[in-house]
Every structure is written in structure tokens, then in C-alpha cells.
mmCIF file of C-alpha atoms in Angstrom:
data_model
loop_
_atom_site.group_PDB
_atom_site.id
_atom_site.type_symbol
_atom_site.label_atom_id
_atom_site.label_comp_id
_atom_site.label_asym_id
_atom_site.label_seq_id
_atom_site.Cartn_x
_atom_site.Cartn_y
_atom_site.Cartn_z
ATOM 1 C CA UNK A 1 -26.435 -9.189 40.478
ATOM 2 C CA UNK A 2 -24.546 -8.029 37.094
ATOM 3 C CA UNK A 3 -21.723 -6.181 37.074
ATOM 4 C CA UNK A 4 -23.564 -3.169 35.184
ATOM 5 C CA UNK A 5 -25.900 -2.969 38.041
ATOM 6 C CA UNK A 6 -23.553 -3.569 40.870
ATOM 7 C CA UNK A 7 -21.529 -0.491 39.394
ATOM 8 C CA UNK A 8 -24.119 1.657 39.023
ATOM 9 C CA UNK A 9 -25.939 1.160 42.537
ATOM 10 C CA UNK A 10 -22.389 1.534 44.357
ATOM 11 C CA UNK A 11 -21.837 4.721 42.149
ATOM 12 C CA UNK A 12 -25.447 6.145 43.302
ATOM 13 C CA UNK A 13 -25.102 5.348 46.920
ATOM 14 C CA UNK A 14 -21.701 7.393 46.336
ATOM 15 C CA UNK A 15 -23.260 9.983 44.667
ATOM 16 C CA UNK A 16 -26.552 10.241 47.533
ATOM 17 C CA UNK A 17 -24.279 10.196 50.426
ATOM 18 C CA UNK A 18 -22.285 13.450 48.352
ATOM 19 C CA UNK A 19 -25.434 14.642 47.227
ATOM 20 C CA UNK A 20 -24.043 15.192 44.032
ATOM 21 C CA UNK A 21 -26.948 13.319 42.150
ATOM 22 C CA UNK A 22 -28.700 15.890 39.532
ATOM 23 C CA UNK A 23 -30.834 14.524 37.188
ATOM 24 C CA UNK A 24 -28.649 15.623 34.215
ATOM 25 C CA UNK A 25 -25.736 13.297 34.765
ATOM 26 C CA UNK A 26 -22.912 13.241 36.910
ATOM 27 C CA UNK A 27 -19.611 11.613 35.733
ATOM 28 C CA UNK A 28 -18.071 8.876 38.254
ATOM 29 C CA UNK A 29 -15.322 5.937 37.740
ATOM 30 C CA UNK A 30 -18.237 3.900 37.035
ATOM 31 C CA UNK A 31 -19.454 6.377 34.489
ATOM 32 C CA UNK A 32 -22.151 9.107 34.079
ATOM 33 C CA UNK A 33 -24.542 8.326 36.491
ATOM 34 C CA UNK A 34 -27.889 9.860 36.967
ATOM 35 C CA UNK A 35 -31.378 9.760 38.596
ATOM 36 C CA UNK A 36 -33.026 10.150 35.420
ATOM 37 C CA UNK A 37 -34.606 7.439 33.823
ATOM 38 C CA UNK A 38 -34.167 7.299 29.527
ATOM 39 C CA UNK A 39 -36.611 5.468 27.532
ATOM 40 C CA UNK A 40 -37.051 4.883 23.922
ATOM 41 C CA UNK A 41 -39.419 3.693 22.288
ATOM 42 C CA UNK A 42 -40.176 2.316 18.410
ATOM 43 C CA UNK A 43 -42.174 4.111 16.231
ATOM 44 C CA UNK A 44 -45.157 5.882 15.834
ATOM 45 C CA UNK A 45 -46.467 4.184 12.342
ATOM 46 C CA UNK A 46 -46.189 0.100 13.247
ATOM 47 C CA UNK A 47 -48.696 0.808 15.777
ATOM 48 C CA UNK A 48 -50.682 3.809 17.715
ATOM 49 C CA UNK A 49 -50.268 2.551 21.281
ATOM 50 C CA UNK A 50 -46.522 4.072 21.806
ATOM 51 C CA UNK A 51 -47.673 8.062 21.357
ATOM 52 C CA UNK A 52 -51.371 7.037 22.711
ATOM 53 C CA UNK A 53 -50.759 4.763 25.586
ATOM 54 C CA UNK A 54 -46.656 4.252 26.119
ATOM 55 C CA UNK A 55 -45.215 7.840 26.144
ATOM 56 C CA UNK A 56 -47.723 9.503 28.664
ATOM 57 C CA UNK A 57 -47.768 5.971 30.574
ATOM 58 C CA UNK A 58 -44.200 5.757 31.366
ATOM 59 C CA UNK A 59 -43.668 9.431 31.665
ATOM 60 C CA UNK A 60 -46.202 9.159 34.281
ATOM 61 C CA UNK A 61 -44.991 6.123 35.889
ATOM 62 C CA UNK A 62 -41.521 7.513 36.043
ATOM 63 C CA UNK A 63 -41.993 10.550 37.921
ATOM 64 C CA UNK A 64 -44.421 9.190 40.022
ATOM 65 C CA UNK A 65 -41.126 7.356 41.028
ATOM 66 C CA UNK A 66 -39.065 10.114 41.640
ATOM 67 C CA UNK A 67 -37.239 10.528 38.619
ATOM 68 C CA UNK A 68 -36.387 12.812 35.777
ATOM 69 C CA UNK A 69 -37.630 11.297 32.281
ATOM 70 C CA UNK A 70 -36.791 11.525 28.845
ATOM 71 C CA UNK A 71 -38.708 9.785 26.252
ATOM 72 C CA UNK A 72 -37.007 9.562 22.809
ATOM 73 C CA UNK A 73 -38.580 7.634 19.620
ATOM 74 C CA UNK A 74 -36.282 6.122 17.320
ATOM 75 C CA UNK A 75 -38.990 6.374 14.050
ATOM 76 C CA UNK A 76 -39.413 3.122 13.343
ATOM 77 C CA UNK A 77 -35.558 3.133 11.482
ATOM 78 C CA UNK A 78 -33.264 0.604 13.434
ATOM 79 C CA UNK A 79 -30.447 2.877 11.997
ATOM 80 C CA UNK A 80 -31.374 5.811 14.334
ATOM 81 C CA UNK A 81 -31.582 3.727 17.259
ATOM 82 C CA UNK A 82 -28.047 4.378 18.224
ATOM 83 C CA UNK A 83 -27.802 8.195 17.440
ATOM 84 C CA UNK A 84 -30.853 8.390 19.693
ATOM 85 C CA UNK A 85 -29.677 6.809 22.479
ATOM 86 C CA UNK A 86 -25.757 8.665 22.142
ATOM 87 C CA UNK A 87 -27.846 11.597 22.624
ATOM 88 C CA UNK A 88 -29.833 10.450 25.965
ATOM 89 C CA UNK A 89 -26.386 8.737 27.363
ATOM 90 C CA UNK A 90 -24.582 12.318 26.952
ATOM 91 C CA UNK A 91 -27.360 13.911 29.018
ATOM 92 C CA UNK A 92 -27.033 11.661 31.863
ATOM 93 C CA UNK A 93 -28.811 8.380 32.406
ATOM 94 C CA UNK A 94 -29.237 6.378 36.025
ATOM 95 C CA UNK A 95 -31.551 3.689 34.239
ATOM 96 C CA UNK A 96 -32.439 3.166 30.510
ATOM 97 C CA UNK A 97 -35.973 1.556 29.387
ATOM 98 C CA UNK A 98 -35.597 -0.131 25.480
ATOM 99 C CA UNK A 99 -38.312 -1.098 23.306
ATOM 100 C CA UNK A 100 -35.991 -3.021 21.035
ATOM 101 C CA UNK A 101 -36.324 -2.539 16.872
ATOM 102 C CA UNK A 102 -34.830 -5.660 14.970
ATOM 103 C CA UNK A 103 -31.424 -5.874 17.514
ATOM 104 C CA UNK A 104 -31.005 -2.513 17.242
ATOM 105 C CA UNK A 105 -30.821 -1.899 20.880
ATOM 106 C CA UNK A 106 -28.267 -4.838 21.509
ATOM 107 C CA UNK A 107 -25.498 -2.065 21.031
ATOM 108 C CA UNK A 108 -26.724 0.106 23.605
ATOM 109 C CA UNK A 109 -27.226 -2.486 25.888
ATOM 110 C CA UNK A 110 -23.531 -3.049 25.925
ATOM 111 C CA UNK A 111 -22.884 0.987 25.701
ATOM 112 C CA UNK A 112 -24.802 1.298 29.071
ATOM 113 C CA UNK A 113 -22.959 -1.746 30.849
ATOM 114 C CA UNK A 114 -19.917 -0.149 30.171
ATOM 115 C CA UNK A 115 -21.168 2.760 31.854
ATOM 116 C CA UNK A 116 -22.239 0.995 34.661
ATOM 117 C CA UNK A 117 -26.053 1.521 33.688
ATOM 118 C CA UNK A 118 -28.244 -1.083 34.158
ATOM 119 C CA UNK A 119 -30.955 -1.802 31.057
ATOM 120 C CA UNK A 120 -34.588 -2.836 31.332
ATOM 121 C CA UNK A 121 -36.161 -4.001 28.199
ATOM 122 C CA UNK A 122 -39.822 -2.783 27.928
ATOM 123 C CA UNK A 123 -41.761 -4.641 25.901
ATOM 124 C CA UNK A 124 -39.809 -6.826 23.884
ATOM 125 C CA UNK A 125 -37.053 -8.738 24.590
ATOM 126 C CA UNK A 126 -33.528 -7.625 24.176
ATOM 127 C CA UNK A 127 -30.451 -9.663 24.652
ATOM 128 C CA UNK A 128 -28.077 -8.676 27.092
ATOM 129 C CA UNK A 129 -30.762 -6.734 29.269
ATOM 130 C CA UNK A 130 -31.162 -6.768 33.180
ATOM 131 C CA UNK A 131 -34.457 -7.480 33.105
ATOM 132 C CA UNK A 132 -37.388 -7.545 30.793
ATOM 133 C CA UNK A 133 -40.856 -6.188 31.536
ATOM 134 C CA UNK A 134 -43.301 -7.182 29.296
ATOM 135 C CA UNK A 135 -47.120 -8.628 28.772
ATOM 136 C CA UNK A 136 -47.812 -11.933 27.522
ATOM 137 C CA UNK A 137 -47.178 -12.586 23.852
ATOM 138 C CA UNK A 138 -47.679 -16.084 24.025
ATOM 139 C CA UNK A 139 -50.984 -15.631 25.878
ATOM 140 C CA UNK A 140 -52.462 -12.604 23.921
ATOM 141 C CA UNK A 141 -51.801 -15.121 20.853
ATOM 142 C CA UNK A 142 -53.643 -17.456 22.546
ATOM 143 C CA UNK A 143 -56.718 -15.436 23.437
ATOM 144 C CA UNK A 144 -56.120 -14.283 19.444
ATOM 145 C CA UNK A 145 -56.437 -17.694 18.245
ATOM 146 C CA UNK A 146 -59.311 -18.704 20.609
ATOM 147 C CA UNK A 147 -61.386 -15.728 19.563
ATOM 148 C CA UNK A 148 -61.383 -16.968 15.989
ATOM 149 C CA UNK A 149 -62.196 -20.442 16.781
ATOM 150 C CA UNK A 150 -64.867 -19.145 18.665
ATOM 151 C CA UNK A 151 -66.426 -16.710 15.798
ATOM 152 C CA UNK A 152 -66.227 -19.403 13.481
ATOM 153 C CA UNK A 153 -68.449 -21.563 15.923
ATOM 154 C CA UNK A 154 -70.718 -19.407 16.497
ATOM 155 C CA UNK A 155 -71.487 -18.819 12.349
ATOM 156 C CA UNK A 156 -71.358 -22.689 12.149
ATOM 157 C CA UNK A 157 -68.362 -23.186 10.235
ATOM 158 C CA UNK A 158 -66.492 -26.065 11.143
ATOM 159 C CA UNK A 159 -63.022 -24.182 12.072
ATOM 160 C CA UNK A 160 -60.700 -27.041 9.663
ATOM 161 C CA UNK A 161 -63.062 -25.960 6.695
ATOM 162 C CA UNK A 162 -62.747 -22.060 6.995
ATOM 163 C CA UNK A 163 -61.032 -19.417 5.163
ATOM 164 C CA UNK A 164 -58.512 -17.836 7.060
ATOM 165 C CA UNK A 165 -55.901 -15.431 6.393
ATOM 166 C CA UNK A 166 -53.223 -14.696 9.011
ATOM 167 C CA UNK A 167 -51.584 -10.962 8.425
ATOM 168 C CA UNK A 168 -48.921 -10.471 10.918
ATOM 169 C CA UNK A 169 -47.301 -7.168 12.176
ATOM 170 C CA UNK A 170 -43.416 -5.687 12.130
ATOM 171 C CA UNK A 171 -40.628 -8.521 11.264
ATOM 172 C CA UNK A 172 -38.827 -6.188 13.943
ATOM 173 C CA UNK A 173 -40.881 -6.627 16.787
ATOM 174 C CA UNK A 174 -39.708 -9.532 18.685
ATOM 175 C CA UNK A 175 -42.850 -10.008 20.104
ATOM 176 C CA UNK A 176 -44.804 -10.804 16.531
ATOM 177 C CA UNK A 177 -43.278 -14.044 16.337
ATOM 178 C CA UNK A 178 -44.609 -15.069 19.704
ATOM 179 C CA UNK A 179 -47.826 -13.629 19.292
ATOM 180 C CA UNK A 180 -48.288 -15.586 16.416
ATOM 181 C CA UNK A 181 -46.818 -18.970 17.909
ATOM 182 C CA UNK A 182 -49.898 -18.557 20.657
ATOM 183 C CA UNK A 183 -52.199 -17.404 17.716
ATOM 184 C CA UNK A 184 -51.593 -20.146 15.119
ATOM 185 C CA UNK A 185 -51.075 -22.824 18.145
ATOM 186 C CA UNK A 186 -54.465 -22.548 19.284
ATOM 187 C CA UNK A 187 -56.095 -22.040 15.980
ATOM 188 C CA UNK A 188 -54.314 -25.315 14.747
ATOM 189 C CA UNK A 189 -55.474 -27.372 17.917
ATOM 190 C CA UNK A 190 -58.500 -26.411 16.580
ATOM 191 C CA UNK A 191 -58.546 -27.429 13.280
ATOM 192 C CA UNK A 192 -57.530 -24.601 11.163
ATOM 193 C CA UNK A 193 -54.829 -23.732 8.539
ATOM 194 C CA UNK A 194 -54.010 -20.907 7.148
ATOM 195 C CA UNK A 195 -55.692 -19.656 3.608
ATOM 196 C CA UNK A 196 -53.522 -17.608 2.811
ATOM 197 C CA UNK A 197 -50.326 -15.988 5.309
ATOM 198 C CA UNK A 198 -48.967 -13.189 4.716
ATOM 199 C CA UNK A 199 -46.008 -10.903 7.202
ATOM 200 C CA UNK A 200 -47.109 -6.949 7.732
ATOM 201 C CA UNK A 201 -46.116 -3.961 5.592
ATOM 202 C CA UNK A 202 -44.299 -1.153 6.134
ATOM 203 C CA UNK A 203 -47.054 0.958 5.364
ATOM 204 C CA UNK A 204 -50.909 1.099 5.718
ATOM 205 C CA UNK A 205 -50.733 1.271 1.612
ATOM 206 C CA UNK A 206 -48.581 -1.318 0.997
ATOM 207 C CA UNK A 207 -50.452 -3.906 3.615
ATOM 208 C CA UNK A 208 -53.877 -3.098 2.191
ATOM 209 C CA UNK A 209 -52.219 -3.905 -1.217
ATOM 210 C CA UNK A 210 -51.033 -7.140 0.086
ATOM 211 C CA UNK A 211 -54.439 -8.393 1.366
ATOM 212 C CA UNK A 212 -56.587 -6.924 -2.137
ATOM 213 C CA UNK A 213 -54.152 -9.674 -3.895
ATOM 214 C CA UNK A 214 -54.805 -12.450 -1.665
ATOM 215 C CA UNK A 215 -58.201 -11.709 -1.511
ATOM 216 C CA UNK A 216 -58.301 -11.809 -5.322
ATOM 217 C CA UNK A 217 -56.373 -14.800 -5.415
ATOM 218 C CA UNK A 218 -58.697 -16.596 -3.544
ATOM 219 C CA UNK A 219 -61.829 -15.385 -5.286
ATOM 220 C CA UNK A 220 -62.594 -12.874 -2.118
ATOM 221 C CA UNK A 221 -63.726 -15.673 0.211
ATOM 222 C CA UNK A 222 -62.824 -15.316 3.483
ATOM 223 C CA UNK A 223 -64.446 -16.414 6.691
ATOM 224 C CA UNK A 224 -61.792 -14.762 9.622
ATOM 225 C CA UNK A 225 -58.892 -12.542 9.187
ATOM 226 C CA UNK A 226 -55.848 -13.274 12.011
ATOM 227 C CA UNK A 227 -54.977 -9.598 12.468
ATOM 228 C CA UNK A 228 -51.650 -9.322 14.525
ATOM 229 C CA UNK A 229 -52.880 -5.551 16.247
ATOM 230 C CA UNK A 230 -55.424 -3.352 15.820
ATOM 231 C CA UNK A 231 -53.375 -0.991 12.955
ATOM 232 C CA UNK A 232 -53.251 -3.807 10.824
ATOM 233 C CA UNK A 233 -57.188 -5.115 11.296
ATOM 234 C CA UNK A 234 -57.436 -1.385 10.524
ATOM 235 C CA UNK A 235 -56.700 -1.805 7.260
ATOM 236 C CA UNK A 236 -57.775 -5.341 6.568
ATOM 237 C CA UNK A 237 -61.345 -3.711 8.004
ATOM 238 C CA UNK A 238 -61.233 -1.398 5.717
ATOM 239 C CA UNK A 239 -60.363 -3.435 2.387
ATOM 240 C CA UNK A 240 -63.330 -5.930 3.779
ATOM 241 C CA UNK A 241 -65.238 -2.318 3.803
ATOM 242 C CA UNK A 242 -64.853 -1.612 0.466
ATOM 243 C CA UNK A 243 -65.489 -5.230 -1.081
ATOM 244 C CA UNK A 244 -68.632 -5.519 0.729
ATOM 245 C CA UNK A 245 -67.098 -8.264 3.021
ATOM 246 C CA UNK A 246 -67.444 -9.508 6.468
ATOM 247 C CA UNK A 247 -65.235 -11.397 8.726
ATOM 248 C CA UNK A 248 -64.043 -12.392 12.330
ATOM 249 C CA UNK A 249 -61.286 -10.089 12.357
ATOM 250 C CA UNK A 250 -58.242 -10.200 15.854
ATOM 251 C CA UNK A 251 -56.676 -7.093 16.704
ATOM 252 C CA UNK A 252 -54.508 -6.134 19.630
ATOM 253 C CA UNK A 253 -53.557 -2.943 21.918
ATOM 254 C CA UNK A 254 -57.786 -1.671 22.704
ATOM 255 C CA UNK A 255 -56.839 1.158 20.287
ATOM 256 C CA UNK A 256 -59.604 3.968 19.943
ATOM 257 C CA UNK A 257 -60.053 2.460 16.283
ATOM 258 C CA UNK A 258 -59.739 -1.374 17.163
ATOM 259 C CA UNK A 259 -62.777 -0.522 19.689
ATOM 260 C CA UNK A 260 -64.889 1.317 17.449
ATOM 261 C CA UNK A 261 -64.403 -1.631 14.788
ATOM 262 C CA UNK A 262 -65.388 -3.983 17.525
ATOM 263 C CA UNK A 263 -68.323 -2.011 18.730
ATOM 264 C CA UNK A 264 -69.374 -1.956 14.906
ATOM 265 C CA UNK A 265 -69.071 -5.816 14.704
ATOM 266 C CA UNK A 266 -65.956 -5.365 12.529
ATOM 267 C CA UNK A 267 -63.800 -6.732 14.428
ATOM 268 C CA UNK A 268 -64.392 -9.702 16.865
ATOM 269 C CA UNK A 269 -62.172 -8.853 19.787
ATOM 270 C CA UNK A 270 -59.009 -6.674 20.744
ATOM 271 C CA UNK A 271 -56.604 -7.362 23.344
ATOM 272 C CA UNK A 272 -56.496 -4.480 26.352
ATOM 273 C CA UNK A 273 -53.302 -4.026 27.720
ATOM 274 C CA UNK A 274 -52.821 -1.711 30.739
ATOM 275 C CA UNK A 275 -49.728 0.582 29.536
ATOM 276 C CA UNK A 276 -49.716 2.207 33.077
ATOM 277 C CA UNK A 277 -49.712 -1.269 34.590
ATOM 278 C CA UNK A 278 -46.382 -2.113 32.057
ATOM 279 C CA UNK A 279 -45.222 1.347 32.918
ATOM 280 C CA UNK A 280 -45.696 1.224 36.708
ATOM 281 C CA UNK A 281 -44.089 -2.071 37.069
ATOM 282 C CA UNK A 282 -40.721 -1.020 34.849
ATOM 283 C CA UNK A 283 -40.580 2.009 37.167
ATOM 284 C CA UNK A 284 -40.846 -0.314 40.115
ATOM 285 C CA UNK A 285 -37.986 -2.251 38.461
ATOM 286 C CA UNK A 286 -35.695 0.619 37.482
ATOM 287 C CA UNK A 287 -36.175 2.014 40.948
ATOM 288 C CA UNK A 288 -35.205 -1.402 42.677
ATOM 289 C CA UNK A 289 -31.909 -1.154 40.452
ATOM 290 C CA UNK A 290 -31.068 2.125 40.931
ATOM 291 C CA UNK A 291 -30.712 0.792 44.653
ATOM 292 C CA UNK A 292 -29.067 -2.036 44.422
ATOM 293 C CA UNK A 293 -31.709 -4.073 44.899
ATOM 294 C CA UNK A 294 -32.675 -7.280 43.033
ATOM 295 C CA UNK A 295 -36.074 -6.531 41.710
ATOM 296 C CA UNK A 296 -38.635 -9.553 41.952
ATOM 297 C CA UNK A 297 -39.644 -11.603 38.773
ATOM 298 C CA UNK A 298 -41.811 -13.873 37.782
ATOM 299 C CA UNK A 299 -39.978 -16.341 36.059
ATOM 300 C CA UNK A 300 -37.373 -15.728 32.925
ATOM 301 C CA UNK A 301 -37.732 -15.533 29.177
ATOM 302 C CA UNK A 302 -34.768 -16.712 27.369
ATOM 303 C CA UNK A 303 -32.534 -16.125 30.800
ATOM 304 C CA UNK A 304 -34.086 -13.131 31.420
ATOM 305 C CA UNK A 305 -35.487 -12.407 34.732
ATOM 306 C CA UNK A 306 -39.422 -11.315 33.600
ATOM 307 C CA UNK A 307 -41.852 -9.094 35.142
ATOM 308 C CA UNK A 308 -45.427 -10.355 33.701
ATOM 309 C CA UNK A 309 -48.004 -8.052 33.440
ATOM 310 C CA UNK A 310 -51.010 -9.301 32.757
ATOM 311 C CA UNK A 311 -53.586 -8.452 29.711
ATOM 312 C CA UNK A 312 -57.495 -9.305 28.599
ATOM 313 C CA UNK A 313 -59.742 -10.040 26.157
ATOM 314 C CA UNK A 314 -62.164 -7.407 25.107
ATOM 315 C CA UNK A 315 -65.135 -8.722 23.049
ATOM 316 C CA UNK A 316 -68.978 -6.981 22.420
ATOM 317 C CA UNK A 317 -69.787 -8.532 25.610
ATOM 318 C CA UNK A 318 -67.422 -7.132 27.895
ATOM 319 C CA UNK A 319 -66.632 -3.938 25.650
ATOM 320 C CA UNK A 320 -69.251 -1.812 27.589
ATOM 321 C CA UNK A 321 -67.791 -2.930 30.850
ATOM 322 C CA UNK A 322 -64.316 -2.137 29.450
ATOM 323 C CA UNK A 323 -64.947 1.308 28.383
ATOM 324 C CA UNK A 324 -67.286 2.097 31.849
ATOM 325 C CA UNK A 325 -64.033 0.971 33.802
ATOM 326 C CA UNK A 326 -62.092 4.482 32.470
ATOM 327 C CA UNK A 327 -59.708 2.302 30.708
ATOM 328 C CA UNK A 328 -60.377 4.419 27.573
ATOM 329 C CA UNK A 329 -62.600 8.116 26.983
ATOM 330 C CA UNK A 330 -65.860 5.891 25.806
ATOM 331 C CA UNK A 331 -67.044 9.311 24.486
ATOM 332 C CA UNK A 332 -64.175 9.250 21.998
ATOM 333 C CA UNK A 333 -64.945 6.127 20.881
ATOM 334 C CA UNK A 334 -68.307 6.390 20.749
ATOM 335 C CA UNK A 335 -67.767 9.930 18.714
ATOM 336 C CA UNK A 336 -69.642 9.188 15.560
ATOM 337 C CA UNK A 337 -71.044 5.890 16.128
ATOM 338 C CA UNK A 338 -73.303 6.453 19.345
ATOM 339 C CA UNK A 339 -76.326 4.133 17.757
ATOM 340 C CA UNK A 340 -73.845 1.226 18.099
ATOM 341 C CA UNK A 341 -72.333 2.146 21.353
ATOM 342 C CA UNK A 342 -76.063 2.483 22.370
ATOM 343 C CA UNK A 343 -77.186 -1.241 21.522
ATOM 344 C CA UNK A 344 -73.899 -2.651 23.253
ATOM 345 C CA UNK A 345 -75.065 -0.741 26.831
ATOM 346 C CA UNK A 346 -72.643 2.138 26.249
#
């Protein structure tokens, strides 16, 4: 066990057997210890799932365990992540949760061992941290890449003569890079190269912008689009939209958007991700800590003892299944568009 998380569970026992724990923070040799779990999270513009899925997931999740929450955002701006975090540290924290933007977290990693707080990073991976809870990337990349392959198939294009245009997500998400390893892996095996490539934009704007160009570059063929998440097919839907195109289009995250593309045959598949299962288990985890416990893993990631949770494909033949499960409100995705949610069983 680390030294962070030794510290910490001796302080708490200390602290239970006083009953001096609050869930504001109480200040020990080891450092302000506290029952309350602190969590931050990204942004709210790279992608819809933190507000829509994350925030009430974890909250959830986290006093379902027992604990006080707070979950901050730091907007996207790697320069706030440390003012956000100051402020959640000088309320009290037993546990933090990270969703790491480009290193910024790596600081408060090292803040929080001092204190004797033990760090799970949610998400993405973060150096330093106790443990790391966290889907797939490699294999949601996969099931990305295999999706495509499989559209391209089932037109009859031969997959090494296609036109296919990988758009990835944020450069700060350490997770793009192996989504994209799994994607362009599996695509490769299969024949295909990129058209044209292109990384993600900071804004909506600026990555529809990005694809009009290539798109003109290349005449405006296109066969498949490799769309890192379902915000970023969002837009590449809609530039197809307003060119008159169609393509096998990836997303990722089973966003109310990416389904109702799907559902429309916009999209060819999403990726659904249980947030409460990612949530639940990183409570589980924190909890485990908190008691000086070592936590169960399976495996590591870069020495990082890794809690897998798992993650599927969604696709028009398993969307009306999905949505019928109360994964997602199917009458908010269906809002609008109930002809097409009719024909698919919904």
C-alpha cells in the first residue's frame, strides 16, 4: 500500500474511534482528513456525457456509499484545474476522484499525497494516482474500427479502396490516443488508410470548419467518417447534412444525439458506457481506501492498478433493445423522430 493511503486510513481509523470524522474536514498530523469524497471532472463542451451521465452518476454512487460529495468542473481550461481543486482540499477531502485535463491533475495528485489523501483517477489515466477506474479505450476503439469495416462491407466497398476520414476528439484527453490506437488498429488489419486525418477542435465551429475543408479538398467523397464520440459525429453529421452526403459515421458515449443520429441511419453505431457502473465501482474503490483496504483490480495500465468496467456496441439492431433496457428515456430520444424509432421496434 502507498504511503498516501497508509496515512490516510490510519488517520480515519483515528478519527472513527474519536468520532471526530465530519464530512467537512478535520485536520490531523497526516493532514485534513474527511469522509467526503471530491471529484472533478473536465468540461462540459468536449463532450455531453460529464453533466448528462458523470455528475448525477457519481453523485449517486457516492452517497449511496456513505459519503458526502462534491462535484467541481474545471471548464475544460487545464489552468483552473488547480484553483478548483485548492478550493475542494480546503473544505475537507477523505478521497479525491480526477478526470485528468492534459497533466493538469498531476499537481494535485502530489498535493493530496502530501496530505495523506489517496487519489483515484476516473476515467483517464493520471500519473501518480492510487488507482485508475476506467472503461476500455483500447476496446471501444476496437468495436469503433470494426463497425466501419463492417458498414463498408455491407455497401460493397472493398474497405482498402474507401474514403475515410478519421476526426479525433480533445488532444487533452488521455484516453483519445488509445481510442484511436484500437480504432485505426482494426481498421488497418482490415485494409484501410486514412483519407484524410484530422485531431478535434476546440469548438463545434471550428471542427465543422475543419471537416468542410477536407471535404472540399477531396472533392466531397467520402465513404465512412471515424468519429472519436458522439459530439464530434455531431457535427461531422451535420456538415454531411448540409452537403447532401451520407456516410458510416462512429461515435461514442450513447448520447441522446449520437442515438437519435443512429436511429436516423446517420450514424452507424455509438458506444454505451454505463456511467453508474464507472461510478459505482470508483465508489467501491474510494471506500476500500478510505479503510485501509487494498481494493481489487483487474490488471494495471502503465503501473496502475485498473478497475475495468466494461462497455458495448450499440448499432440499429440492438438500439431498440438498448433503449427498452432503461439505459436512456427512449421517449427523449424518440422526441421528434417517432416514425424512425417506430421502424427500428421502438
Amino acid at each position: 500500500m502507498s504511503r498516501a493511503r497508509t496515512q490516510g486510513a490510519l488517520a480515519l481509523v483515528v478519527l472513527l474511534a474519536s468520532g471526530l470524522v465530519g464530512c467537512s474536514g478535520t485536520e490531523t498530523a497526516a493532514g485534513p482528513v474527511s469522509t467526503r469524497a471530491c471529484v472533478i471532472l473536465p468540461d462540459t463542451d468536449a463532450s455531453t456525457r460529464w453533466e448528462e451521465s458523470d455528475r448525477p452518476a457519481i453523485e449517486r454512487a457516492a452517497r449511496d456509499a456513505g459519503f458526502a460529495v462534491a462535484v467541481e468542473s474545471a471548464p475544460g481550461d487545464p489552468t483552473e484545474y488547480a484553483a478548483v481543486a485548492d478550493g475542494l482540499l480546503a473544505d475537507g477531502c477523505g478521497v479525491m476522484i480526477l478526470t485528468d485535463i492534459g497533466g493538469a491533475a498531476v499537481p494535485v495528485v502530489d498535493t493530496a499525497h502530501t496530505a495523506g489523501i489517496p487519489v483515484i483517477a476516473y476515467d483517464r489515466p493520471l500519473a501518480g494516482a492510487d488507482y485508475l477506474v476506467s472503461f476500455d479505450y483500447a476496446e471501444i476503439g476496437r468495436m469503433q474500427g470494426r463497425s466501419i469495416v463492417e458498414a463498408l462491407s455491407a455497401e460493397g466497398r472493398a474497405p482498402g479502396l474507401a474514403n475515410v476520414y478519421y476526426v479525433g476528439a480533445d488532444a487533452s484527453d488521455a484516453t483519445t490516443a488509445m481510442i484511436r490506437e484500437g480504432a485505426i488498429d482494426t481498421m488497418a488489419s482490415a485494409g484501410v488508410s486514412a483519407f484524410s486525418e484530422f485531431a478535434g477542435a476546440a469548438s463545434a465551429d471550428e471542427l465543422a470548419a475543419n471537416f468542410s475543408t477536407a471535404l472540399d479538398a477531396h472533392n466531397g467523397r467520402v465513404d465512412a467518417v471515424w468519429a472519436a464520440n458522439d459530439t464530434t459525429a455531431a457535427t461531422v453529421v451535420s456538415v454531411l447534412d448540409a452537403r447532401g452526403l451520407t456516410a458510416a459515421v462512429t461515435g461514442q458515449d450513447a448520447t441522446t444525439q449520437g442515438l437519435r443520429n443512429l436511429i436516423l441511419g446517420k450514424q452507424v453505431s455509438t458506444i454505451a458506457k454505463l456511467y453508474r457502473d464507472e461510478a459505482t465501482a470508483a465508489a467501491k474503490v474510494a471506500v476500500k481506501l478510505l479503510f485501509g483496504e487494498e481494493p481489487d483490480a483487474d490488471g494495471e495500465l502503465d503501473g496502475t492498478p485498473f478497475v475495468s468496467v466494461g462497455s458495448s456496441l450499440v448499432t440499429s439492431a440492438n438500439v431498440a433493445s438498448y433503449l427498452n433496457s432503461g439505459a436512456v428515456s427512449a421517449s427523449a430520444v424518440c422526441s421528434g423522430i417517432e416514425a424512425a424509432c417506430a421502424a427500428l421496434g421502438l
